[in-house]
Tab-separated table of C-alpha atoms in Angstrom:
chain	number	residue	atom	x	y	z
A	23	UNK	CA	-0.143	0.020	0.033
A	24	UNK	CA	2.064	2.969	-1.293
A	25	UNK	CA	-0.034	5.623	0.327
A	26	UNK	CA	0.715	4.150	4.119
A	27	UNK	CA	2.601	6.774	6.195
A	28	UNK	CA	2.437	4.969	9.660
A	29	UNK	CA	3.903	1.248	9.780
A	30	UNK	CA	4.551	-1.175	12.436
A	31	UNK	CA	7.526	-3.591	11.901
A	32	UNK	CA	7.155	-6.703	13.704
A	33	UNK	CA	10.526	-7.843	14.160
A	34	UNK	CA	9.531	-10.868	16.240
A	35	UNK	CA	7.627	-12.479	13.154
A	36	UNK	CA	10.916	-12.881	11.493
A	37	UNK	CA	13.158	-15.931	12.010
A	38	UNK	CA	16.168	-13.898	12.197
A	39	UNK	CA	15.160	-10.185	13.014
A	40	UNK	CA	18.921	-8.891	12.978
A	41	UNK	CA	19.222	-9.583	9.537
A	42	UNK	CA	16.143	-7.454	8.535
A	43	UNK	CA	17.708	-4.368	9.926
A	44	UNK	CA	19.827	-3.190	6.878
A	45	UNK	CA	16.921	-3.280	4.564
A	46	UNK	CA	14.811	-1.674	7.224
A	47	UNK	CA	17.248	1.103	7.401
A	48	UNK	CA	17.344	1.351	3.663
A	49	UNK	CA	13.689	1.434	3.377
A	50	UNK	CA	13.072	4.122	6.036
A	51	UNK	CA	16.119	6.296	4.458
A	52	UNK	CA	14.022	5.961	1.046
A	53	UNK	CA	10.732	6.955	2.748
A	54	UNK	CA	11.466	9.673	5.155
A	55	UNK	CA	7.671	10.586	5.346
A	56	UNK	CA	6.977	7.056	7.022
A	57	UNK	CA	6.757	6.958	10.814
A	58	UNK	CA	7.732	3.526	12.005
A	59	UNK	CA	7.285	1.611	15.140
A	60	UNK	CA	9.573	-1.360	16.006
A	61	UNK	CA	8.024	-4.343	17.892
A	62	UNK	CA	9.904	-7.469	19.078
A	63	UNK	CA	7.613	-8.897	21.502
A	64	UNK	CA	8.755	-12.033	23.353
A	65	UNK	CA	7.002	-15.406	23.004
A	66	UNK	CA	5.895	-15.639	26.679
A	67	UNK	CA	4.173	-12.209	26.333
A	68	UNK	CA	2.207	-13.136	23.110
A	69	UNK	CA	4.886	-12.464	20.497
A	70	UNK	CA	7.082	-14.769	18.648
A	71	UNK	CA	10.653	-13.719	19.569
A	72	UNK	CA	12.314	-16.533	21.407
A	73	UNK	CA	15.581	-14.799	22.456
A	74	UNK	CA	16.491	-13.356	25.902
A	75	UNK	CA	15.539	-9.945	27.241
A	76	UNK	CA	19.049	-8.501	26.456
A	77	UNK	CA	18.749	-9.471	22.844
A	78	UNK	CA	15.063	-8.087	22.524
A	79	UNK	CA	16.525	-4.631	23.795
A	80	UNK	CA	19.568	-4.631	21.417
A	81	UNK	CA	17.092	-5.285	18.464
A	82	UNK	CA	14.656	-2.660	19.330
A	83	UNK	CA	17.584	-0.230	19.834
A	84	UNK	CA	19.027	-1.120	16.683
A	85	UNK	CA	15.640	-0.751	14.887
A	86	UNK	CA	15.628	2.729	16.172
A	87	UNK	CA	19.172	3.556	14.987
A	88	UNK	CA	17.896	2.246	11.510
A	89	UNK	CA	15.195	4.962	11.662
A	90	UNK	CA	12.131	3.604	13.592
A	91	UNK	CA	10.825	6.646	15.522
A	92	UNK	CA	8.809	4.412	18.174
A	93	UNK	CA	10.108	1.335	20.141
A	94	UNK	CA	7.393	-0.928	21.610
A	95	UNK	CA	8.611	-2.762	24.716
A	96	UNK	CA	6.123	-4.943	26.774
A	97	UNK	CA	5.507	-4.045	30.123
A	98	UNK	CA	6.713	-7.468	31.373
A	99	UNK	CA	10.131	-6.979	29.870
A	100	UNK	CA	10.334	-3.333	31.127
A	101	UNK	CA	9.477	-4.829	34.830
A	102	UNK	CA	12.158	-7.693	34.120
A	103	UNK	CA	14.818	-5.277	33.075
A	104	UNK	CA	17.181	-3.994	35.636
A	105	UNK	CA	16.949	-0.206	36.238
A	106	UNK	CA	20.518	0.448	34.808
A	107	UNK	CA	19.598	-1.690	31.778
A	108	UNK	CA	16.536	-0.169	31.101
A	109	UNK	CA	18.188	3.366	31.661
A	110	UNK	CA	20.773	2.398	28.972
A	111	UNK	CA	18.090	1.358	26.571
A	112	UNK	CA	16.126	4.772	27.138
A	113	UNK	CA	19.382	6.849	26.612
A	114	UNK	CA	20.040	4.774	23.364
A	115	UNK	CA	16.536	5.588	21.984
A	116	UNK	CA	16.818	9.016	22.990
A	117	UNK	CA	20.324	9.411	21.259
A	118	UNK	CA	18.607	7.905	17.846
A	119	UNK	CA	15.773	10.238	18.116
A	120	UNK	CA	13.128	7.589	19.040
A	121	UNK	CA	10.299	7.459	21.570
A	122	UNK	CA	9.543	4.619	24.058
A	123	UNK	CA	6.104	3.033	23.902
A	124	UNK	CA	5.446	0.696	26.817
A	125	UNK	CA	2.620	-1.836	26.035
A	126	UNK	CA	0.293	-4.266	27.910
A	127	UNK	CA	-1.706	-7.370	26.150
A	128	UNK	CA	-4.347	-9.373	27.538
A	129	UNK	CA	-5.217	-11.912	25.001
A	130	UNK	CA	-8.119	-13.531	27.009
A	131	UNK	CA	-10.315	-10.738	28.361
A	132	UNK	CA	-10.923	-7.089	29.125
A	133	UNK	CA	-10.270	-6.452	32.723
A	134	UNK	CA	-8.037	-4.399	34.929
A	135	UNK	CA	-7.216	-1.795	32.418
A	136	UNK	CA	-6.565	1.010	34.980
A	137	UNK	CA	-3.909	-1.349	36.730
A	138	UNK	CA	-2.356	-2.036	33.432
A	139	UNK	CA	-2.070	1.684	32.659
A	140	UNK	CA	-0.666	2.196	36.051
A	141	UNK	CA	1.871	-0.250	35.607
A	142	UNK	CA	3.001	1.077	32.259
A	143	UNK	CA	3.092	4.806	33.665
A	144	UNK	CA	5.798	3.853	36.503
A	145	UNK	CA	8.290	3.648	33.388
A	146	UNK	CA	7.194	7.315	32.142
A	147	UNK	CA	7.179	6.211	28.511
A	148	UNK	CA	6.416	8.441	25.700
A	149	UNK	CA	3.304	6.359	24.788
A	150	UNK	CA	1.045	4.073	26.924
A	151	UNK	CA	-0.505	1.172	24.913
A	152	UNK	CA	-3.185	-1.098	26.659
A	153	UNK	CA	-4.576	-3.944	24.611
A	154	UNK	CA	-7.407	-6.274	25.695
A	155	UNK	CA	-9.505	-8.969	24.274
A	156	UNK	CA	-13.237	-8.043	23.818
A	157	UNK	CA	-15.827	-10.729	24.646
A	158	UNK	CA	-18.776	-8.474	24.544
A	159	UNK	CA	-19.478	-5.098	22.943
A	160	UNK	CA	-19.555	-3.534	26.531
A	161	UNK	CA	-16.008	-4.234	26.590
A	162	UNK	CA	-15.125	-1.297	24.140
A	163	UNK	CA	-16.815	1.049	26.882
A	164	UNK	CA	-13.966	0.043	29.273
A	165	UNK	CA	-11.244	0.773	26.728
A	166	UNK	CA	-12.787	4.156	25.398
A	167	UNK	CA	-13.291	5.313	29.034
A	168	UNK	CA	-9.566	4.432	29.773
A	169	UNK	CA	-8.385	6.445	26.757
A	170	UNK	CA	-10.753	9.439	27.501
A	171	UNK	CA	-9.418	9.502	30.947
A	172	UNK	CA	-5.712	9.004	30.492
A	173	UNK	CA	-5.314	11.056	27.177
A	174	UNK	CA	-5.372	14.214	29.435
A	175	UNK	CA	-1.896	13.259	30.892
A	176	UNK	CA	-0.285	10.743	28.485
A	177	UNK	CA	-0.188	9.695	24.820
A	178	UNK	CA	-2.337	6.577	25.161
A	179	UNK	CA	-3.239	3.931	22.647
A	180	UNK	CA	-6.170	1.682	23.711
A	181	UNK	CA	-7.586	-1.377	21.630
A	182	UNK	CA	-9.840	-4.299	22.455
A	183	UNK	CA	-8.715	-7.237	20.123
A	184	UNK	CA	-11.447	-9.428	18.497
A	185	UNK	CA	-14.297	-8.924	16.302
A	186	UNK	CA	-16.333	-7.503	19.178
A	187	UNK	CA	-13.606	-5.084	19.745
A	188	UNK	CA	-13.835	-3.269	16.211
A	189	UNK	CA	-15.561	-0.281	18.037
A	190	UNK	CA	-12.537	0.620	20.114
A	191	UNK	CA	-10.366	0.168	16.946
A	192	UNK	CA	-12.373	2.731	15.047
A	193	UNK	CA	-13.401	5.305	17.785
A	194	UNK	CA	-10.274	5.079	19.989
A	195	UNK	CA	-8.713	8.230	18.202
A	196	UNK	CA	-12.106	9.921	18.667
A	197	UNK	CA	-11.846	9.297	22.341
A	198	UNK	CA	-8.259	10.722	22.273
A	199	UNK	CA	-6.078	7.806	21.420
A	200	UNK	CA	-2.772	8.922	19.913
A	201	UNK	CA	-3.408	6.298	17.046
A	202	UNK	CA	-4.934	2.903	16.146
A	203	UNK	CA	-4.003	-0.141	14.528
A	204	UNK	CA	-4.869	-1.799	11.427
A	205	UNK	CA	-3.706	-4.720	8.996
A	206	UNK	CA	-1.718	-4.341	5.892
A	207	UNK	CA	-4.439	-6.081	3.989
A	208	UNK	CA	-7.481	-8.410	4.735
A	209	UNK	CA	-5.084	-11.372	4.747
A	210	UNK	CA	-2.288	-10.063	6.824
A	211	UNK	CA	-3.730	-9.307	10.317
A	212	UNK	CA	-1.320	-9.346	13.228
A	213	UNK	CA	-3.825	-9.402	16.064
A	214	UNK	CA	-7.496	-11.080	16.315
A	215	UNK	CA	-10.123	-8.519	14.855
A	216	UNK	CA	-7.838	-6.298	12.896
A	217	UNK	CA	-9.331	-5.117	9.808
A	218	UNK	CA	-7.338	-3.731	6.561
A	219	UNK	CA	-5.984	-0.005	6.798
A	220	UNK	CA	-7.992	0.583	3.525
A	221	UNK	CA	-11.137	-0.550	5.275
A	222	UNK	CA	-10.267	1.806	8.233
A	223	UNK	CA	-9.719	4.749	5.852
A	224	UNK	CA	-12.266	4.373	3.126
A	225	UNK	CA	-15.167	2.902	5.054
A	226	UNK	CA	-14.669	4.361	8.648
A	227	UNK	CA	-12.789	7.535	7.675
A	228	UNK	CA	-9.820	7.262	9.893
A	229	UNK	CA	-6.871	9.393	8.892
A	230	UNK	CA	-8.891	11.704	6.791
A	231	UNK	CA	-9.508	15.398	6.705
A	232	UNK	CA	-13.079	14.829	7.734
A	233	UNK	CA	-12.287	12.013	10.323
A	234	UNK	CA	-14.416	11.048	13.035
A	235	UNK	CA	-14.844	13.702	16.048
A	236	UNK	CA	-17.117	14.181	18.910
A	237	UNK	CA	-19.685	15.516	16.843
A	238	UNK	CA	-19.795	12.475	14.831
A	239	UNK	CA	-23.003	10.471	15.151
A	240	UNK	CA	-22.469	6.847	15.667
A	241	UNK	CA	-24.774	3.878	14.357
A	242	UNK	CA	-24.373	0.215	14.109
A	243	UNK	CA	-25.688	-2.878	12.370
A	244	UNK	CA	-26.095	-5.586	15.001
A	245	UNK	CA	-26.172	-9.432	14.499
A	246	UNK	CA	-24.241	-12.642	14.613
A	247	UNK	CA	-22.553	-13.400	12.426
A	248	UNK	CA	-22.053	-9.862	10.874
A	249	UNK	CA	-18.509	-9.513	9.327
A	250	UNK	CA	-19.879	-9.823	5.914
A	251	UNK	CA	-22.744	-7.617	6.321
A	252	UNK	CA	-23.064	-4.844	3.554
A	253	UNK	CA	-24.888	-2.343	5.603
A	254	UNK	CA	-21.695	-0.614	6.586
A	255	UNK	CA	-20.562	-0.064	3.077
A	256	UNK	CA	-24.121	1.278	1.867
A	257	UNK	CA	-24.789	3.469	4.889
A	258	UNK	CA	-21.329	5.014	5.220
A	259	UNK	CA	-21.240	5.471	1.455
A	260	UNK	CA	-24.660	7.333	1.794
A	261	UNK	CA	-23.334	9.398	4.882
A	262	UNK	CA	-20.354	10.764	2.664
A	263	UNK	CA	-22.341	11.518	-0.314
A	264	UNK	CA	-24.974	13.575	1.879
A	265	UNK	CA	-22.252	15.227	3.780
A	266	UNK	CA	-23.659	13.712	6.861
A	267	UNK	CA	-21.162	13.542	10.082
A	268	UNK	CA	-21.942	9.812	10.960
A	269	UNK	CA	-20.406	6.469	10.762
A	270	UNK	CA	-22.007	3.011	10.808
A	271	UNK	CA	-20.130	0.026	12.366
A	272	UNK	CA	-20.884	-3.737	12.422
A	273	UNK	CA	-21.541	-4.777	15.851
A	274	UNK	CA	-21.042	-8.681	16.868
A	275	UNK	CA	-23.903	-9.259	19.279
A	276	UNK	CA	-24.036	-12.520	21.409
A	277	UNK	CA	-26.778	-11.179	23.843
A	278	UNK	CA	-29.347	-8.157	23.527
A	279	UNK	CA	-28.650	-6.853	26.912
A	280	UNK	CA	-24.825	-6.455	25.671
A	281	UNK	CA	-25.923	-4.267	22.703
A	282	UNK	CA	-28.507	-2.098	24.736
A	283	UNK	CA	-25.538	-1.322	27.263
A	284	UNK	CA	-23.505	0.081	24.175
A	285	UNK	CA	-26.632	1.748	22.605
A	286	UNK	CA	-27.082	3.698	25.964
A	287	UNK	CA	-23.665	4.323	27.079
A	288	UNK	CA	-21.614	4.824	24.026
A	289	UNK	CA	-24.271	6.340	22.862
A	290	UNK	CA	-25.340	5.026	19.581
A	291	UNK	CA	-27.792	7.225	17.551
A	292	UNK	CA	-29.364	4.206	15.849
A	293	UNK	CA	-28.959	0.580	14.836
A	294	UNK	CA	-30.006	-1.756	12.309
A	295	UNK	CA	-30.836	-5.121	13.613
A	296	UNK	CA	-30.954	-8.668	12.177
A	297	UNK	CA	-32.343	-11.808	13.416
A	298	UNK	CA	-32.883	-13.021	16.088
A	299	UNK	CA	-32.660	-9.645	17.577
A	300	UNK	CA	-35.732	-8.429	15.545
A	301	UNK	CA	-38.122	-9.880	17.942
A	302	UNK	CA	-35.905	-9.639	20.991
A	303	UNK	CA	-35.840	-6.198	21.045
A	304	UNK	CA	-39.492	-5.437	20.941
A	305	UNK	CA	-39.984	-5.336	24.943
A	306	UNK	CA	-37.332	-2.588	25.090
A	307	UNK	CA	-38.871	-0.100	22.861
A	308	UNK	CA	-40.494	3.094	24.191
A	309	UNK	CA	-42.479	3.184	21.066
A	310	UNK	CA	-42.731	1.840	17.584
A	311	UNK	CA	-44.428	2.372	14.293
A	312	UNK	CA	-47.667	0.456	13.596
A	313	UNK	CA	-46.369	-2.191	11.285
A	314	UNK	CA	-43.665	-3.108	13.625
A	315	UNK	CA	-46.158	-3.976	16.207
A	316	UNK	CA	-48.327	-6.009	13.642
A	317	UNK	CA	-45.517	-7.816	12.269
A	318	UNK	CA	-43.844	-8.341	15.674
A	319	UNK	CA	-40.427	-7.709	14.277
A	320	UNK	CA	-38.358	-4.590	14.341
A	321	UNK	CA	-35.201	-4.052	12.188
A	322	UNK	CA	-34.573	-0.437	12.871
A	323	UNK	CA	-33.850	1.569	16.087
A	324	UNK	CA	-33.494	5.131	16.495
A	325	UNK	CA	-32.297	6.599	19.755
A	326	UNK	CA	-33.555	9.826	21.245
A	327	UNK	CA	-31.472	12.107	23.396
A	328	UNK	CA	-33.279	10.760	26.286
A	329	UNK	CA	-32.058	7.195	25.843
A	330	UNK	CA	-35.467	6.161	24.723
A	331	UNK	CA	-35.467	3.667	21.742
A	332	UNK	CA	-38.060	3.823	19.065
A	333	UNK	CA	-38.617	0.793	16.729
A	334	UNK	CA	-39.277	0.805	13.174
A	335	UNK	CA	-39.545	-2.046	10.408
A	336	UNK	CA	-38.104	-0.798	7.140
A	337	UNK	CA	-38.249	-4.406	5.566
A	338	UNK	CA	-41.636	-3.490	4.768
A	339	UNK	CA	-40.447	-0.333	2.498
A	340	UNK	CA	-37.776	-2.853	0.744
A	341	UNK	CA	-40.886	-4.842	-0.322
A	342	UNK	CA	-43.324	-1.990	-1.026
A	343	UNK	CA	-41.180	0.581	-2.663
A	344	UNK	CA	-39.874	-1.407	-5.621
A	345	UNK	CA	-43.249	-2.724	-6.256
A	346	UNK	CA	-44.947	0.842	-6.151
A	347	UNK	CA	-42.748	1.932	-8.869
A	348	UNK	CA	-44.009	-0.814	-11.200
A	349	UNK	CA	-47.621	-1.330	-10.680
A	350	UNK	CA	-50.749	-0.315	-8.633
A	351	UNK	CA	-50.709	-2.232	-5.357
A	352	UNK	CA	-54.378	-1.944	-4.529
A	353	UNK	CA	-56.117	-4.952	-5.637
A	354	UNK	CA	-53.009	-6.589	-7.168
A	355	UNK	CA	-52.881	-10.482	-6.752
A	356	UNK	CA	-49.387	-11.136	-5.034
A	357	UNK	CA	-48.195	-14.615	-4.060
A	358	UNK	CA	-45.668	-14.762	-1.441
A	359	UNK	CA	-43.452	-18.028	-1.223
A	360	UNK	CA	-42.262	-18.884	2.550
A	361	UNK	CA	-43.863	-18.038	5.844
A	362	UNK	CA	-40.638	-16.673	7.907
A	363	UNK	CA	-39.792	-13.293	8.911
A	364	UNK	CA	-39.215	-11.990	5.352
A	365	UNK	CA	-42.628	-13.322	4.301
A	366	UNK	CA	-44.355	-11.549	7.218
A	367	UNK	CA	-42.920	-8.235	6.289
A	368	UNK	CA	-44.080	-8.603	2.839
A	369	UNK	CA	-47.583	-9.951	3.789
A	370	UNK	CA	-48.276	-7.315	6.343
A	371	UNK	CA	-46.861	-4.457	4.120
A	372	UNK	CA	-48.682	-5.397	1.083
A	373	UNK	CA	-52.091	-5.967	2.617
A	374	UNK	CA	-51.794	-2.694	4.195
A	375	UNK	CA	-51.434	-1.160	0.471
A	376	UNK	CA	-54.666	-3.009	-0.420
A	377	UNK	CA	-53.129	-5.902	-2.317
A	378	UNK	CA	-54.653	-9.471	-2.238
A	379	UNK	CA	-51.976	-11.635	-0.719
A	380	UNK	CA	-51.666	-15.291	-1.011
A	381	UNK	CA	-49.129	-17.406	1.261
A	382	UNK	CA	-47.675	-20.531	-0.093
A	383	UNK	CA	-45.533	-22.679	2.195
A	384	UNK	CA	-44.141	-26.234	2.236
A	385	UNK	CA	-45.830	-26.397	5.414
A	386	UNK	CA	-49.245	-25.307	4.950
A	387	UNK	CA	-50.253	-24.983	8.494
A	388	UNK	CA	-47.628	-22.201	8.950
A	389	UNK	CA	-49.055	-20.396	5.792
A	390	UNK	CA	-52.615	-20.592	7.174
A	391	UNK	CA	-51.207	-19.001	10.522
A	392	UNK	CA	-49.436	-16.168	8.816
A	393	UNK	CA	-52.257	-15.508	6.677
A	394	UNK	CA	-54.776	-15.426	9.446
A	395	UNK	CA	-52.705	-12.690	11.469
A	396	UNK	CA	-51.858	-10.657	8.432
A	397	UNK	CA	-55.347	-10.669	6.905
A	398	UNK	CA	-54.126	-12.548	3.762
A	399	UNK	CA	-54.968	-15.848	2.229
A	400	UNK	CA	-53.339	-19.210	2.402
A	401	UNK	CA	-52.809	-21.186	-0.746
A	402	UNK	CA	-51.951	-24.908	-1.110
A	403	UNK	CA	-49.356	-25.610	-3.565
A	404	UNK	CA	-51.468	-27.492	-6.028
A	405	UNK	CA	-54.043	-24.631	-6.198
A	406	UNK	CA	-50.986	-21.986	-6.421
A	407	UNK	CA	-49.706	-24.020	-9.533
A	408	UNK	CA	-53.035	-23.593	-11.216
A	409	UNK	CA	-53.401	-19.864	-10.556
A	410	UNK	CA	-51.802	-16.704	-12.141
A	411	UNK	CA	-50.689	-13.804	-10.062
A	412	UNK	CA	-49.442	-10.074	-10.881
A	413	UNK	CA	-46.520	-10.735	-8.680
A	414	UNK	CA	-44.595	-13.649	-7.265
A	415	UNK	CA	-42.128	-12.876	-4.265
A	416	UNK	CA	-39.674	-15.553	-3.012
A	417	UNK	CA	-39.399	-14.896	0.767
A	418	UNK	CA	-37.397	-18.248	1.085
A	419	UNK	CA	-33.741	-18.817	1.588
A	420	UNK	CA	-33.661	-20.679	-1.717
A	421	UNK	CA	-30.934	-19.283	-3.921
A	422	UNK	CA	-29.156	-17.698	-0.955
A	423	UNK	CA	-25.137	-18.119	-0.991
A	424	UNK	CA	-24.579	-21.248	1.131
A	425	UNK	CA	-28.199	-22.384	1.048
A	426	UNK	CA	-28.870	-25.805	-0.331
A	427	UNK	CA	-32.774	-25.344	-0.373
A	428	UNK	CA	-34.245	-26.366	-3.654
A	429	UNK	CA	-36.373	-23.947	-5.726
A	430	UNK	CA	-39.727	-23.871	-3.960
A	431	UNK	CA	-41.700	-23.962	-7.301
A	432	UNK	CA	-41.358	-26.019	-10.685
A	433	UNK	CA	-40.379	-24.223	-13.908
A	434	UNK	CA	-43.748	-24.486	-15.204
A	435	UNK	CA	-45.205	-22.851	-12.034
A	436	UNK	CA	-43.660	-19.438	-12.726
A	437	UNK	CA	-47.025	-18.126	-13.238
A	438	UNK	CA	-46.605	-14.188	-12.577
A	439	UNK	CA	-46.152	-11.064	-14.472
A	440	UNK	CA	-43.348	-10.122	-12.236
A	441	UNK	CA	-40.775	-12.011	-10.162
A	442	UNK	CA	-39.585	-10.285	-7.009
A	443	UNK	CA	-36.428	-12.010	-5.424
A	444	UNK	CA	-35.705	-11.107	-1.776
A	445	UNK	CA	-32.279	-12.861	-1.831
A	446	UNK	CA	-29.661	-10.392	-2.767
A	447	UNK	CA	-26.532	-12.631	-2.490
A	448	UNK	CA	-25.661	-13.768	-5.140
A	449	UNK	CA	-27.054	-11.221	-7.408
A	450	UNK	CA	-28.180	-13.750	-9.905
A	451	UNK	CA	-30.251	-16.471	-8.273
A	452	UNK	CA	-31.792	-19.567	-9.650
A	453	UNK	CA	-35.289	-17.942	-9.786
A	454	UNK	CA	-33.909	-15.011	-11.278
A	455	UNK	CA	-32.363	-16.899	-14.247
A	456	UNK	CA	-35.595	-18.975	-14.682
A	457	UNK	CA	-37.745	-15.678	-14.918
A	458	UNK	CA	-35.316	-14.042	-17.304
A	459	UNK	CA	-35.075	-17.201	-19.426
A	460	UNK	CA	-39.155	-16.913	-19.495
A	461	UNK	CA	-38.867	-13.121	-20.318
A	462	UNK	CA	-40.689	-12.302	-17.006
A	463	UNK	CA	-39.527	-8.765	-15.548
A	464	UNK	CA	-37.742	-9.032	-12.183
A	465	UNK	CA	-36.995	-7.298	-8.954
A	466	UNK	CA	-33.714	-8.288	-7.615
A	467	UNK	CA	-33.032	-8.765	-3.724
A	468	UNK	CA	-30.373	-6.035	-4.174
A	469	UNK	CA	-33.158	-3.375	-4.834
A	470	UNK	CA	-35.084	-4.420	-1.790
A	471	UNK	CA	-31.974	-4.205	0.283
A	472	UNK	CA	-31.138	-0.954	-0.674
A	473	UNK	CA	-34.751	0.313	-0.291
A	474	UNK	CA	-34.934	-0.902	3.252
A	475	UNK	CA	-31.581	0.762	3.744
A	476	UNK	CA	-32.706	3.976	2.290
A	477	UNK	CA	-35.723	4.130	4.676
A	478	UNK	CA	-33.278	3.631	7.620
A	479	UNK	CA	-31.217	6.404	6.380
A	480	UNK	CA	-34.257	8.638	6.189
A	481	UNK	CA	-35.224	7.710	9.768
A	482	UNK	CA	-31.976	8.468	10.988
A	483	UNK	CA	-30.815	11.738	9.252
A	484	UNK	CA	-34.355	13.256	8.176
A	485	UNK	CA	-32.948	13.716	4.880
A	486	UNK	CA	-33.868	11.665	1.321
A	487	UNK	CA	-31.479	8.784	0.784
A	488	UNK	CA	-29.052	8.863	-2.041
A	489	UNK	CA	-30.491	5.714	-3.456
A	490	UNK	CA	-28.293	5.481	-6.614
A	491	UNK	CA	-25.226	5.869	-4.736
A	492	UNK	CA	-26.368	3.212	-2.175
A	493	UNK	CA	-27.167	0.711	-5.074
A	494	UNK	CA	-23.899	1.495	-6.858
A	495	UNK	CA	-21.439	0.519	-3.923
A	496	UNK	CA	-23.456	-2.504	-2.856
A	497	UNK	CA	-23.695	-3.714	-6.595
A	498	UNK	CA	-20.046	-3.388	-6.885
A	499	UNK	CA	-19.308	-5.026	-3.880
A	500	UNK	CA	-21.449	-8.198	-4.627
A	501	UNK	CA	-19.773	-8.480	-8.171
A	502	UNK	CA	-16.380	-8.345	-6.403
A	503	UNK	CA	-17.313	-10.993	-4.097
A	504	UNK	CA	-18.483	-12.970	-7.068
């Protein structure tokens, strides 16, 4: 990455780190605009270096003399070093024009951060680095609190490792951290949960002129798994396009209480929630829109200044808006394949628009139950096959990446004037291919995904959503993923 100006060199990852020092010196000589950190963490403290403390100090000092501006010494080594030995090391760094960073790493949990910082500050380093491992979203709060408190008196870096710790990586500088860490690329992480530097910059606005500040509104998309969610890409592109000072982060949620703690204490301004949180969150809402109550599922939270949470269901907009652009919904005959959460949003939303909705499901009893609650109709498969509809909606996982579920209808049962596919990954599902072969117009799951996201954007910002930009970035990413 030619534009990287702040690099960490992990000497402990090399079998013979001393042999790399001449190349390091040449590199830093050729790239005088680069700020470099040298790290040579010993194996017993979470690194890979198997040599003694004396050699570790020698290597770090040699790296400083080669041009590294910061040397990272783990606090355990600082505590093991004799005072005279450490004093010589510090004098050597000072003579080389390098700063001392003393670090603490806990690879199992987030606990005792204040005590860890106190251990480090006894050595009066130029930088204090405290790294823990997040087991919950709330662990980020402890790290960010440490940064805010200590940044008044020290140059501090705080990070929680692990996927749950992404919040601390992105928001650390906003809380007052001197810097944060990222991987060179997606395949080269040096710590659990590290994301690529390009992602940190392009997606989360780290190290940009308009970077995150105290005025930045924080949003999230919550679920488990969540790493491959396209919501951060879509919403952050929308925020950028409309000059909204906000960022949306992926939040790995194992328990709803953990998410609610983050919502209230960070605080978050809004959250997009995925299954199973769509039902679990309902008792915690101060208010909700009418369809959320009827459907019994909420996918969008807006948090007020008083901390009260209002719930919305934008999955309905994801179904209704694309169809409204193509036909009159009042009186339209619409068949919905499936009876799960996606089918519920479609059924309730379309009935509210005056459509005649028919639920078709492998287990007919489930279809009957949904139809009864949504004031729709249930239809057995054999009757469905003999009927014709204005729209056929696939609300089953069939066609989804990784799903082995067979197409819920036969080729000769594609009896509709328009086919609506709710699955958006992959872009081209078996159902869409079949419809196109038959010359039937289609609505892709991508359009639905963008429309429900556009409604979220409107709820959170009060502004019209840049739908074309949201569609563009998601479409590009899905094509890149293949």
